[in-house]
Structures are given as structure tokens and as C-alpha cells.
GROMACS .gro file of C-alpha atoms in nm:
model
  493
    1MET     CA    1  22.402  13.906  12.342
    2LEU     CA    2  22.225  13.586  12.237
    3GLU     CA    3  22.055  13.710  11.922
    4HIS     CA    4  22.369  13.676  11.709
    5VAL     CA    5  22.469  13.336  11.850
    6ASP     CA    6  22.420  13.017  11.648
    7PRO     CA    7  22.356  12.757  11.921
    8GLY     CA    8  22.367  12.475  11.666
    9LYS     CA    9  22.742  12.483  11.601
   10ARG     CA   10  22.895  12.136  11.594
   11LEU     CA   11  23.227  11.962  11.640
   12ASP     CA   12  23.269  11.603  11.525
   13GLN     CA   13  23.436  11.339  11.735
   14LYS     CA   14  23.755  11.352  11.532
   15GLY     CA   15  23.789  11.726  11.580
   16TYR     CA   16  23.721  11.698  11.952
   17ASP     CA   17  23.970  11.415  11.996
   18LYS     CA   18  24.233  11.623  11.821
   19ALA     CA   19  24.185  11.940  12.026
   20ALA     CA   20  24.075  11.821  12.370
   21PRO     CA   21  24.386  11.634  12.497
   22GLY     CA   22  24.615  11.935  12.453
   23LEU     CA   23  24.363  12.171  12.610
   24LYS     CA   24  24.311  11.941  12.907
   25GLU     CA   25  24.684  11.906  12.965
   26ARG     CA   26  24.731  12.281  12.942
   27LEU     CA   27  24.442  12.347  13.182
   28GLY     CA   28  24.597  12.114  13.438
   29GLU     CA   29  24.929  12.297  13.407
   30LEU     CA   30  24.757  12.633  13.450
   31GLN     CA   31  24.577  12.510  13.761
   32ARG     CA   32  24.915  12.434  13.917
   33ARG     CA   33  25.054  12.772  13.813
   34ALA     CA   34  24.750  12.949  13.957
   35ARG     CA   35  24.795  12.755  14.281
   36ASP     CA   36  25.161  12.855  14.304
   37ALA     CA   37  25.076  13.218  14.222
   38GLY     CA   38  24.797  13.224  14.481
   39MET     CA   39  24.538  13.321  14.219
   40PRO     CA   40  24.184  13.215  14.318
   41ILE     CA   41  23.950  13.123  14.032
   42ILE     CA   42  23.570  13.130  14.025
   43VAL     CA   43  23.404  12.942  13.738
   44ILE     CA   44  23.033  12.996  13.680
   45PHE     CA   45  22.815  12.776  13.460
   46GLU     CA   46  22.469  12.904  13.373
   47GLY     CA   47  22.231  12.815  13.093
   48TRP     CA   48  21.901  12.658  12.996
   49ASP     CA   49  21.777  12.370  13.209
   50THR     CA   50  21.798  12.112  12.928
   51VAL     CA   51  22.149  12.204  12.817
   52GLY     CA   52  22.322  11.908  12.980
   53MET     CA   53  22.522  12.126  13.217
   54SER     CA   54  22.635  11.844  13.444
   55GLU     CA   55  22.818  11.671  13.157
   56ILE     CA   56  22.990  11.993  13.048
   57VAL     CA   57  23.093  12.072  13.406
   58ASN     CA   58  23.229  11.721  13.445
   59ARG     CA   59  23.437  11.747  13.127
   60PHE     CA   60  23.577  12.076  13.255
   61ILE     CA   61  23.688  11.942  13.595
   62LEU     CA   62  23.830  11.606  13.480
   63PRO     CA   63  24.175  11.750  13.389
   64LEU     CA   64  24.202  11.929  13.724
   65ASP     CA   65  24.368  11.809  14.043
   66PRO     CA   66  24.067  11.732  14.267
   67ARG     CA   67  24.260  11.853  14.572
   68GLY     CA   68  24.250  12.206  14.432
   69PHE     CA   69  23.883  12.266  14.352
   70LEU     CA   70  23.529  12.228  14.480
   71VAL     CA   71  23.208  12.207  14.278
   72HIS     CA   72  22.909  12.390  14.428
   73PRO     CA   73  22.572  12.281  14.282
   74ILE     CA   74  22.332  12.566  14.356
   75THR     CA   75  21.969  12.477  14.411
   76ALA     CA   76  21.689  12.647  14.604
   77PRO     CA   77  21.821  12.808  14.924
   78SER     CA   78  21.793  12.624  15.253
   79PRO     CA   79  21.602  12.781  15.544
   80GLU     CA   80  21.936  12.897  15.689
   81GLU     CA   81  22.032  13.058  15.358
   82ARG     CA   82  21.693  13.225  15.317
   83ALA     CA   83  21.745  13.385  15.658
   84ARG     CA   84  22.053  13.573  15.537
   85PRO     CA   85  22.135  13.826  15.263
   86PHE     CA   86  22.108  13.703  14.904
   87LEU     CA   87  22.484  13.686  14.839
   88TRP     CA   88  22.573  13.532  15.176
   89ARG     CA   89  22.565  13.170  15.066
   90PHE     CA   90  22.784  13.247  14.766
   91MET     CA   91  23.039  13.460  14.951
   92VAL     CA   92  23.099  13.185  15.208
   93ARG     CA   93  23.178  12.948  14.919
   94ILE     CA   94  23.438  13.160  14.739
   95PRO     CA   95  23.775  12.985  14.707
   96ALA     CA   96  24.089  13.053  14.905
   97ARG     CA   97  24.388  13.191  14.717
   98GLY     CA   98  24.527  12.934  14.476
   99ARG     CA   99  24.207  12.728  14.468
  100ILE     CA  100  23.914  12.697  14.226
  101ALA     CA  101  23.540  12.712  14.298
  102VAL     CA  102  23.311  12.579  14.024
  103PHE     CA  103  22.950  12.693  14.051
  104ASP     CA  104  22.701  12.464  13.877
  105ARG     CA  105  22.440  12.740  13.875
  106SER     CA  106  22.514  13.048  14.079
  107TRP     CA  107  22.386  13.383  14.197
  108TYR     CA  108  22.256  13.436  13.843
  109PHE     CA  109  22.018  13.141  13.848
  110ARG     CA  110  21.884  13.257  14.183
  111SER     CA  111  21.845  13.614  14.056
  112LEU     CA  112  21.631  13.487  13.767
  113ALA     CA  113  21.423  13.294  14.018
  114ARG     CA  114  21.373  13.620  14.207
  115ALA     CA  115  21.255  13.787  13.887
  116VAL     CA  116  20.992  13.520  13.839
  117GLU     CA  117  20.893  13.480  14.206
  118ARG     CA  118  20.879  13.851  14.287
  119LYS     CA  119  20.935  14.145  14.054
  120GLU     CA  120  21.169  14.200  13.764
  121GLU     CA  121  21.282  14.525  13.925
  122ASP     CA  122  21.393  14.326  14.229
  123ALA     CA  123  21.613  14.117  14.000
  124ARG     CA  124  21.760  14.432  13.843
  125ALA     CA  125  21.862  14.554  14.187
  126VAL     CA  126  22.023  14.217  14.251
  127TRP     CA  127  22.216  14.239  13.921
  128ARG     CA  128  22.361  14.572  14.031
  129GLU     CA  129  22.456  14.410  14.360
  130ILE     CA  130  22.613  14.117  14.175
  131ALA     CA  131  22.815  14.348  13.951
  132ASP     CA  132  22.957  14.524  14.259
  133PHE     CA  133  23.026  14.187  14.422
  134GLU     CA  134  23.219  14.056  14.123
  135GLU     CA  135  23.413  14.380  14.084
  136MET     CA  136  23.513  14.361  14.450
  137LEU     CA  137  23.643  14.005  14.406
  138SER     CA  138  23.819  14.088  14.080
  139ASN     CA  139  23.995  14.383  14.241
  140ASP     CA  140  24.118  14.147  14.511
  141GLY     CA  141  24.284  13.921  14.253
  142TYR     CA  142  24.006  13.671  14.179
  143LEU     CA  143  23.974  13.547  13.822
  144ILE     CA  144  23.605  13.514  13.735
  145MET     CA  145  23.508  13.300  13.435
  146LYS     CA  146  23.137  13.301  13.343
  147PHE     CA  147  22.985  13.065  13.086
  148PHE     CA  148  22.628  13.081  12.960
  149LEU     CA  149  22.532  12.759  12.781
  150HIS     CA  150  22.281  12.849  12.511
  151ILE     CA  151  22.042  12.640  12.305
  152GLY     CA  152  21.760  12.743  12.073
  153LYS     CA  153  21.389  12.730  12.149
  154LYS     CA  154  21.318  12.433  11.921
  155GLU     CA  155  21.600  12.226  12.069
  156HIS     CA  156  21.497  12.326  12.421
  157ARG     CA  157  21.141  12.207  12.365
  158LYS     CA  158  21.259  11.881  12.209
  159ARG     CA  159  21.490  11.806  12.500
  160LEU     CA  160  21.228  11.896  12.758
  161GLU     CA  161  20.992  11.640  12.608
  162ARG     CA  162  21.270  11.382  12.606
  163TYR     CA  163  21.354  11.441  12.973
  164ARG     CA  164  20.995  11.402  13.084
  165GLY     CA  165  20.930  11.041  13.160
  166SER     CA  166  21.298  10.955  13.138
  167ASP     CA  167  21.484  10.774  13.416
  168MET     CA  168  21.744  11.052  13.389
  169ASP     CA  169  21.485  11.321  13.461
  170MET     CA  170  21.568  11.409  13.821
  171CYS     CA  171  21.938  11.336  13.777
  172ALA     CA  172  21.987  11.559  13.474
  173ILE     CA  173  21.771  11.855  13.568
  174SER     CA  174  21.586  11.965  13.879
  175MET     CA  175  21.218  12.047  13.895
  176ALA     CA  176  21.314  12.399  14.004
  177GLU     CA  177  21.499  12.443  13.676
  178VAL     CA  178  21.210  12.298  13.475
  179GLU     CA  179  20.961  12.536  13.636
  180LEU     CA  180  21.188  12.836  13.588
  181PHE     CA  181  21.288  12.777  13.227
  182LYS     CA  182  20.986  12.602  13.077
  183LYS     CA  183  20.856  12.931  12.930
  184TYR     CA  184  21.139  13.000  12.686
  185ASP     CA  185  20.990  13.315  12.535
  186ARG     CA  186  20.937  13.471  12.875
  187MET     CA  187  21.283  13.385  13.004
  188LEU     CA  188  21.485  13.482  12.695
  189PRO     CA  189  21.452  13.863  12.733
  190LEU     CA  190  21.519  13.837  13.107
  191ILE     CA  191  21.834  13.636  13.040
  192GLU     CA  192  21.944  13.885  12.773
  193GLU     CA  193  21.898  14.173  13.016
  194MET     CA  194  22.084  13.986  13.290
  195LEU     CA  195  22.379  13.910  13.063
  196GLU     CA  196  22.405  14.269  12.941
  197ALA     CA  197  22.375  14.413  13.293
  198THR     CA  198  22.655  14.195  13.430
  199ASP     CA  199  22.895  14.169  13.136
  200ARG     CA  200  23.192  14.367  13.266
  201GLU     CA  201  23.557  14.385  13.167
  202HIS     CA  202  23.663  14.225  13.494
  203ALA     CA  203  23.399  13.948  13.466
  204PRO     CA  204  23.285  13.903  13.105
  205TRP     CA  205  23.038  13.645  12.986
  206THR     CA  206  23.140  13.373  12.741
  207ILE     CA  207  22.838  13.256  12.542
  208VAL     CA  208  22.875  12.886  12.463
  209GLU     CA  209  22.681  12.736  12.173
  210ALA     CA  210  22.564  12.423  12.351
  211GLU     CA  211  22.333  12.217  12.132
  212ASP     CA  212  22.633  11.995  12.058
  213GLN     CA  213  22.806  11.868  12.373
  214ARG     CA  214  23.144  11.822  12.207
  215PHE     CA  215  23.148  12.176  12.069
  216ALA     CA  216  23.035  12.320  12.403
  217SER     CA  217  23.295  12.127  12.603
  218GLY     CA  218  23.569  12.218  12.358
  219LYS     CA  219  23.481  12.588  12.372
  220VAL     CA  220  23.471  12.586  12.753
  221LEU     CA  221  23.816  12.423  12.767
  222ALA     CA  222  23.970  12.657  12.508
  223SER     CA  223  23.816  12.969  12.663
  224SER     CA  224  23.926  12.863  13.011
  225VAL     CA  225  24.285  12.815  12.897
  226GLN     CA  226  24.288  13.161  12.739
  227MET     CA  227  24.135  13.333  13.043
  228VAL     CA  228  24.364  13.168  13.298
  229GLU     CA  229  24.668  13.249  13.083
  230ARG     CA  230  24.561  13.614  13.065
  231GLY     CA  231  24.486  13.623  13.436
  232LEU     CA  232  24.829  13.492  13.527
  233ALA     CA  233  25.001  13.727  13.282
  234SER     CA  234  24.829  14.034  13.427
  235ARG     CA  235  24.874  13.930  13.789
  236GLU     CA  236  25.231  14.054  13.826
  237GLY     CA  237  25.146  14.394  13.682
  238ARG     CA  238  24.839  14.417  13.906
  239SER     CA  239  25.052  14.335  14.213
  240GLN     CA  240  25.306  14.605  14.134
  241ALA     CA  241  25.033  14.860  14.071
  242SER     CA  242  24.875  14.781  14.407
  243MET     CA  243  25.208  14.837  14.580
  244ASP     CA  244  25.272  15.167  14.408
  245GLY     CA  245  24.930  15.320  14.367
  246LEU     CA  246  24.796  15.621  14.551
  247ALA     CA  247  25.046  15.617  14.837
  248GLY     CA  248  25.114  15.988  14.837
  249ASP     CA  249  24.766  16.136  14.876
  250ASP     CA  250  24.774  16.425  15.125
  251ARG     CA  251  24.412  16.541  15.104
  252GLN     CA  252  24.242  16.666  15.419
  253PHE     CA  253  23.902  16.545  15.534
  254SER     CA  254  23.637  16.712  15.745
  255SER     CA  255  23.651  16.559  16.090
  256LEU     CA  256  23.316  16.430  16.213
  257ARG     CA  257  23.483  16.392  16.552
  258ALA     CA  258  23.552  16.766  16.579
  259LYS     CA  259  23.190  16.829  16.676
  260ALA     CA  260  23.208  16.592  16.973
  261ASP     CA  261  23.190  16.761  17.315
  262LEU     CA  262  23.411  16.535  17.523
  263ALA     CA  263  23.330  16.730  17.841
  264VAL     CA  264  22.971  16.607  17.840
  265SER     CA  265  22.875  16.385  18.135
  266ILE     CA  266  22.573  16.269  18.335
  267PRO     CA  267  22.534  16.212  18.711
  268GLN     CA  268  22.552  15.856  18.839
  269GLU     CA  269  22.193  15.854  18.967
  270GLU     CA  270  22.056  15.968  18.632
  271TYR     CA  271  22.280  15.716  18.457
  272ARG     CA  272  22.145  15.424  18.656
  273ALA     CA  273  21.782  15.515  18.599
  274ARG     CA  274  21.829  15.580  18.229
  275LEU     CA  275  22.038  15.267  18.182
  276GLU     CA  276  21.772  15.045  18.336
  277GLU     CA  277  21.504  15.200  18.116
  278LEU     CA  278  21.708  15.161  17.797
  279GLN     CA  279  21.816  14.805  17.870
  280GLY     CA  280  21.455  14.704  17.915
  281ARG     CA  281  21.360  14.872  17.589
  282VAL     CA  282  21.640  14.700  17.396
  283ALA     CA  283  21.521  14.364  17.529
  284GLU     CA  284  21.165  14.440  17.413
  285LEU     CA  285  21.289  14.543  17.070
  286GLN     CA  286  21.504  14.232  17.041
  287CYS     CA  287  21.190  14.020  17.080
  288ALA     CA  288  20.989  14.238  16.842
  289LEU     CA  289  21.249  14.227  16.565
  290ASN     CA  290  21.293  13.855  16.616
  291ARG     CA  291  20.921  13.806  16.552
  292GLN     CA  292  20.944  14.028  16.246
  293LYS     CA  293  21.254  13.840  16.118
  294VAL     CA  294  21.464  14.158  16.107
  295PRO     CA  295  21.840  14.102  16.155
  296THR     CA  296  22.047  14.353  16.352
  297VAL     CA  297  22.416  14.434  16.302
  298ILE     CA  298  22.590  14.663  16.553
  299VAL     CA  299  22.947  14.777  16.491
  300PHE     CA  300  23.169  14.913  16.768
  301GLU     CA  301  23.485  15.098  16.674
  302GLY     CA  302  23.688  15.348  16.873
  303TRP     CA  303  24.016  15.431  17.040
  304ASP     CA  304  24.182  15.176  17.266
  305ALA     CA  305  24.040  15.216  17.621
  306ALA     CA  306  23.740  15.411  17.490
  307GLY     CA  307  23.504  15.172  17.668
  308LYS     CA  308  23.379  14.945  17.389
  309GLY     CA  309  23.373  14.639  17.614
  310GLY     CA  310  23.181  14.815  17.890
  311ALA     CA  311  22.928  14.956  17.644
  312ILE     CA  312  22.873  14.611  17.492
  313GLN     CA  313  22.821  14.460  17.837
  314ARG     CA  314  22.554  14.718  17.919
  315LEU     CA  315  22.391  14.671  17.580
  316THR     CA  316  22.359  14.294  17.622
  317ALA     CA  317  22.280  14.285  17.995
  318GLU     CA  318  21.907  14.217  17.948
  319LEU     CA  319  21.910  14.049  17.607
  320ASN     CA  320  21.807  13.690  17.539
  321PRO     CA  321  22.138  13.508  17.472
  322ARG     CA  322  21.965  13.281  17.222
  323GLY     CA  323  21.921  13.575  16.989
  324TYR     CA  324  22.253  13.757  16.988
  325GLU     CA  325  22.626  13.696  16.956
  326VAL     CA  326  22.918  13.924  17.033
  327VAL     CA  327  23.189  13.886  16.768
  328PRO     CA  328  23.533  13.998  16.893
  329VAL     CA  329  23.752  14.078  16.593
  330GLY     CA  330  24.127  14.033  16.605
  331ALA     CA  331  24.395  13.955  16.351
  332PRO     CA  332  24.271  13.724  16.073
  333THR     CA  333  24.362  13.356  16.078
  334GLU     CA  334  24.565  13.197  15.801
  335ASP     CA  335  24.247  13.071  15.635
  336GLU     CA  336  24.085  13.415  15.659
  337ARG     CA  337  24.390  13.582  15.507
  338ALA     CA  338  24.358  13.341  15.213
  339HIS     CA  339  24.018  13.491  15.125
  340HIS     CA  340  23.882  13.837  15.053
  341TYR     CA  341  23.896  14.042  15.374
  342LEU     CA  342  23.514  14.065  15.394
  343TRP     CA  343  23.477  13.687  15.377
  344ARG     CA  344  23.517  13.633  15.750
  345PHE     CA  345  23.256  13.899  15.824
  346TYR     CA  346  23.001  13.755  15.580
  347ARG     CA  347  23.031  13.427  15.769
  348LYS     CA  348  22.931  13.602  16.091
  349LEU     CA  349  22.627  13.788  15.957
  350PRO     CA  350  22.315  13.715  16.161
  351PRO     CA  351  22.018  13.517  16.033
  352ALA     CA  352  21.683  13.693  16.015
  353GLY     CA  353  21.562  13.799  16.358
  354HIS     CA  354  21.902  13.768  16.527
  355MET     CA  355  22.165  14.018  16.636
  356ARG     CA  356  22.542  14.032  16.585
  357ILE     CA  357  22.753  14.279  16.782
  358PHE     CA  358  23.098  14.335  16.633
  359ASP     CA  359  23.369  14.440  16.879
  360ARG     CA  360  23.580  14.591  16.601
  361SER     CA  361  23.495  14.501  16.245
  362TRP     CA  362  23.571  14.521  15.874
  363TYR     CA  363  23.692  14.876  15.938
  364GLY     CA  364  24.024  14.728  16.042
  365ARG     CA  365  24.104  14.732  15.670
  366VAL     CA  366  24.118  15.112  15.667
  367LEU     CA  367  24.250  15.156  16.021
  368VAL     CA  368  24.507  14.911  16.157
  369GLU     CA  369  24.589  14.754  15.818
  370ARG     CA  370  24.641  15.100  15.671
  371VAL     CA  371  24.848  15.245  15.957
  372GLU     CA  372  25.058  14.934  16.012
  373GLY     CA  373  25.122  14.881  15.640
  374LEU     CA  374  24.954  14.539  15.640
  375CYS     CA  375  24.802  14.596  15.296
  376PRO     CA  376  24.907  14.814  14.999
  377PRO     CA  377  24.761  15.167  14.977
  378ALA     CA  378  24.555  15.081  14.669
  379GLU     CA  379  24.380  14.805  14.863
  380TRP     CA  380  24.274  15.006  15.167
  381ARG     CA  381  24.170  15.298  14.945
  382ARG     CA  382  23.953  15.063  14.743
  383ALA     CA  383  23.799  14.929  15.063
  384TYR     CA  384  23.591  15.242  15.132
  385GLN     CA  385  23.367  15.177  14.832
  386GLU     CA  386  23.363  14.803  14.896
  387ILE     CA  387  23.251  14.860  15.254
  388ASN     CA  388  22.984  15.109  15.145
  389SER     CA  389  22.849  14.855  14.895
  390PHE     CA  390  22.857  14.580  15.158
  391GLU     CA  391  22.667  14.791  15.409
  392ARG     CA  392  22.417  14.911  15.149
  393MET     CA  393  22.350  14.545  15.069
  394LEU     CA  394  22.283  14.470  15.437
  395VAL     CA  395  22.038  14.758  15.469
  396GLU     CA  396  21.860  14.686  15.139
  397GLU     CA  397  21.818  14.325  15.250
  398GLY     CA  398  21.633  14.455  15.557
  399ALA     CA  399  21.898  14.460  15.832
  400VAL     CA  400  21.925  14.717  16.109
  401LEU     CA  401  22.281  14.854  16.090
  402VAL     CA  402  22.424  15.064  16.373
  403LYS     CA  403  22.781  15.198  16.362
  404VAL     CA  404  22.931  15.356  16.673
  405TRP     CA  405  23.264  15.538  16.698
  406MET     CA  406  23.369  15.583  17.063
  407GLU     CA  407  23.572  15.902  17.094
  408ILE     CA  408  23.811  15.994  17.376
  409ASP     CA  409  24.104  16.234  17.394
  410ARG     CA  410  24.470  16.145  17.439
  411GLU     CA  411  24.478  16.244  17.804
  412THR     CA  412  24.185  16.021  17.893
  413GLN     CA  413  24.339  15.730  17.709
  414LEU     CA  414  24.671  15.775  17.892
  415ARG     CA  415  24.498  15.791  18.229
  416ARG     CA  416  24.301  15.472  18.159
  417PHE     CA  417  24.613  15.293  18.035
  418GLN     CA  418  24.796  15.386  18.354
  419GLU     CA  419  24.503  15.276  18.571
  420ARG     CA  420  24.492  14.940  18.396
  421ALA     CA  421  24.866  14.889  18.429
  422ALA     CA  422  24.851  14.967  18.803
  423ASP     CA  423  24.552  14.745  18.885
  424PRO     CA  424  24.626  14.367  18.887
  425ARG     CA  425  24.258  14.301  18.814
  426LYS     CA  426  24.274  14.507  18.493
  427GLN     CA  427  24.625  14.438  18.368
  428TRP     CA  428  24.488  14.183  18.120
  429LYS     CA  429  24.319  14.473  17.941
  430ILE     CA  430  24.647  14.646  17.848
  431THR     CA  431  24.910  14.510  17.607
  432GLU     CA  432  25.233  14.627  17.452
  433GLU     CA  433  25.043  14.668  17.127
  434ASP     CA  434  24.813  14.923  17.293
  435TRP     CA  435  25.116  15.134  17.390
  436ARG     CA  436  25.261  15.103  17.038
  437ASN     CA  437  24.930  15.211  16.885
  438ARG     CA  438  24.922  15.512  17.116
  439GLU     CA  439  25.258  15.626  16.978
  440LYS     CA  440  25.092  15.638  16.634
  441TRP     CA  441  24.796  15.848  16.749
  442ASP     CA  442  24.840  16.108  16.473
  443LEU     CA  443  24.849  15.842  16.201
  444TYR     CA  444  24.543  15.671  16.341
  445GLU     CA  445  24.366  16.004  16.378
  446ARG     CA  446  24.405  16.076  16.008
  447ALA     CA  447  24.290  15.724  15.921
  448VAL     CA  448  23.986  15.758  16.149
  449ASP     CA  449  23.885  16.093  16.000
  450GLU     CA  450  23.905  15.962  15.646
  451MET     CA  451  23.716  15.646  15.741
  452LEU     CA  452  23.431  15.840  15.901
  453PHE     CA  453  23.420  16.089  15.613
  454ARG     CA  454  23.408  15.823  15.341
  455THR     CA  455  23.181  15.566  15.505
  456SER     CA  456  22.920  15.771  15.690
  457THR     CA  457  22.641  15.734  15.433
  458ALA     CA  458  22.268  15.792  15.425
  459HIS     CA  459  22.202  15.420  15.458
  460ALA     CA  460  22.478  15.354  15.715
  461PRO     CA  461  22.569  15.668  15.914
  462TRP     CA  462  22.825  15.678  16.192
  463THR     CA  463  22.727  15.789  16.542
  464ILE     CA  464  23.008  15.962  16.732
  465VAL     CA  465  22.979  15.872  17.100
  466GLU     CA  466  23.161  16.105  17.338
  467SER     CA  467  23.331  15.860  17.573
  468ASN     CA  468  23.549  16.053  17.819
  469ASP     CA  469  23.260  15.999  18.060
  470LYS     CA  470  23.166  15.630  18.058
  471TYR     CA  471  22.818  15.691  18.195
  472HIS     CA  472  22.737  15.922  17.907
  473SER     CA  473  22.890  15.693  17.645
  474ARG     CA  474  22.692  15.390  17.760
  475VAL     CA  475  22.363  15.577  17.768
  476LYS     CA  476  22.418  15.739  17.427
  477THR     CA  477  22.515  15.404  17.276
  478LEU     CA  478  22.196  15.243  17.403
  479GLU     CA  479  21.988  15.539  17.287
  480THR     CA  480  22.139  15.506  16.939
  481VAL     CA  481  22.062  15.135  16.921
  482VAL     CA  482  21.707  15.184  17.050
  483ARG     CA  483  21.630  15.452  16.790
  484ALA     CA  484  21.756  15.234  16.505
  485MET     CA  485  21.565  14.928  16.623
  486GLU     CA  486  21.245  15.126  16.680
  487THR     CA  487  21.265  15.273  16.330
  488ALA     CA  488  21.316  14.927  16.180
  489GLY     CA  489  21.031  14.782  16.382
  490LYS     CA  490  20.787  15.044  16.256
  491GLY     CA  491  20.903  15.002  15.899
  492SER     CA  492  20.863  14.625  15.893
  493LYS     CA  493  20.514  14.603  16.041
   0.00000   0.00000   0.00000
């Protein structure tokens, strides 16, 4: 993409002064329109280390209302960020609807660092992950504008010499950038490959000829105006399509639950002995995986009154509380609704060596949000692939991922509901919403079957836990977790 670019294009002061005021005014107007429309915007600036990126970024943000944007300078990851998946620190910084996030360097700069620090093939895997990430955000209504600021080899070398020994050295460019980009000939083909691998219709690259600051700033302003105008124009059509699309699909899906033998049970004496053994083993594995810096994510889904809470209590009974957290998932907050639905779950991902136990999870998108009509059909249908990509990312980054569906029949659920309603000590466990959900059993059953069918993958399979008998369900849950943790422990030694 760079071979046909003339980085030496210039714009004189007179030409800049003529064009810039109108573009700046228009960009400010478009920011307000995007805010009112609830359109979030991500702006990415990448380029050579000596390109003068800070000045170009500053010229871009000056026309904007500072209450509506944040600039995120991306440098080497902190210890906390290194302990989490590669995209974690970027996902937690994405803007809420109607706001703008400006990335002064981004996931691309860090992917190039990976290519140099590790293997180029590792960077290629990250570029595929990035492409999926950007597609997911674009599908959710995010406008993504990506600028690569390009200069030629001769100009790069000249500027590098000028920066060295200058008082502006550390202010203008970081040593990390200098080390990464100092070998122009080595980096150029990597950058070309990165741009080609991640140049998509929903998130195209704009190559900015950047040897002249005025020309570069003018092109960034003009391109931004065009992209925001197009994004706003297409937003209404996108919204209508999401409301109309795919609502009438009547396909049937093989039920993974059909194989569950809900009559299975174990005697109390056997349960107690096995439970004690498994709890001790989970505690041992928690310590082992902590030493090996392996994160663990455990997802509990299932019917109301299936025993998720009891299973989680037995799972955590012997664990070190410093190393795990139970995350109860309810309706999203106002701030969470203003972001992509996976945003709140990214924020709860465990650091390396720690464990997160989700009492319900991101699968609410294709269960309660689907059945209750809380999101358009096109959005929950799209979520299957987004969730699969998200979970593949977790596993490829080295996490243990366990997904448990706790299965009971209607009669068992009714009996447990009635027992809770009759016992003052358990009445807090039953709500009107539980009864309403029960009335929609058939709708939820279809949603569950499709969810299990579409998201039980080789890298993140579902385990169906027969839960009519609580003793059996607790033991099987612990056995499932132990197997996954043991496998991960062997693989990471």
C-alpha cells in the first residue's frame, strides 16, 4: 500500500490557511451530530517514529469539544496489562456511544513490537485477531478511522539524526519507538503486510503523506470529515436493517441437552467423599496455575434454580480468596449499555495466574436479550461469531476456559421454586422475574439449544451438567474444572 505513495507531498501555508478553518468548523459540527446520534468513533494514528505524530494528533483534536473525547497514548504495556490478553487494554478504552477515543499509537504499534520481540507469525495471528476485533466493533455501530503517517527512508534517517541530542528527544518520540523503527528496511515490509492484512471495508486505512506537517494535518482533517459524514449517513440504514434482519429464521438445531440423563444421582456418602477430594485438588491446581501464570475463566449458565450458586460455593470452598473472584452478572448499567456488550466482560477478565468465575455471562446476549427482545435479531445472531472469536482469543492467549450448562427439567424447577417460596430462609432466591421466565420456557429452550449448538467449539466446548440431583451436579462440575486445569497445567510446564 505504501509503494505508490509519495510521502513528500506539500501544502504551503496559504493553502492550509484557506482549507483548514472550514474543515475544523465542520469537524466540530460532526462531533456534535455524532454525539446526538450516539455514534462512537475510534481514531487511530500510526506511523514512523519520527513523523511528528503528536503535532498531527493535536491539530486533529483542537476543533473538538474536549468534553467529548479522550486521547490514549499507547506505550509499552504495564505489568497489569501484560498479565491480560493482548487486546484487553484497548477494549477497556473504547469510547461510549456518542464519544470519541483517539489512539496515539494503538494495537497496531504493539503488534509490530510483538513481531520484533517474538516471531512474525505471532504478529500475523494478532492481525487476524485485530481484524475480528474491529469488525465486531464496526458491526456494533462504531466508526473506525485509521491513519498511517508515512515518510520516506531518507527523511526518516534525517529526522532521526536531528532528534538525537535534541532537547525535544524524549518529548517527541519514545525510546521504544526509536528501537522499533530505527531499521527502516526491516520494518517497511512488516508494515506493508500489516496494512494489507487489516485494511477492511469496515475499517480501511488512510495513508497520509506526512513529510510535510501542513499537508498531513490537512489530509487528516479532510479525510475525517468525509468518514464521519459517511458514517452518519449510513447509520440510519444500518439501524433499520438491524431491526428487520433475520427475524423469521425457523431452523432447528441439534440439542446437546437431549443426551443428558437427568435421572442420574449419587449417594450422599459418596458425594461427601468425592467432594472433599475434588475441592482439595482444585485448591492444589489453583496454586499450580498461579505459579505458572495461567489465567482461568469459568462460566456458569443454566436454568433458574438449576443450582449454579450451590455449585459455585462448592467450587470455591477451599480456594485462596486472593486468587479468585466470583462475578455475578445481572442487567447492564447505563455505562455498560453505552459500550459494546462484551466491554463489561473484558474489564472482568483475570490477570495471569488468577481465576474469574462468572455466575451468568456474555451468553445473556443470546439468551435473555434474545427472548425478551432487548436487542434486535441481527445483533444477537451476530453475537455467536463474536463470542466464538472472543473465547478463541482467551484460549490462544493461554487461558483455561470452562463453560458449564446446568440442566434440569421443568418439574424439578417448579418444585424448587415452590420450596423457595414456602421457606422464609430461601424466599430471597425467588423473584417475580423467575416466574415470568418460567412461562417462556419453550422460547428459552430454543435459545439455549441454538446457543449450545453454535458456541460449543473445539477450543471452548460446553459441558452439560445434569442437575436434577444436586450432589451429582456439584461433583460433575468440579470434575470438569479439575480436568481442564490439569490439562492446562501439563501444557504450560
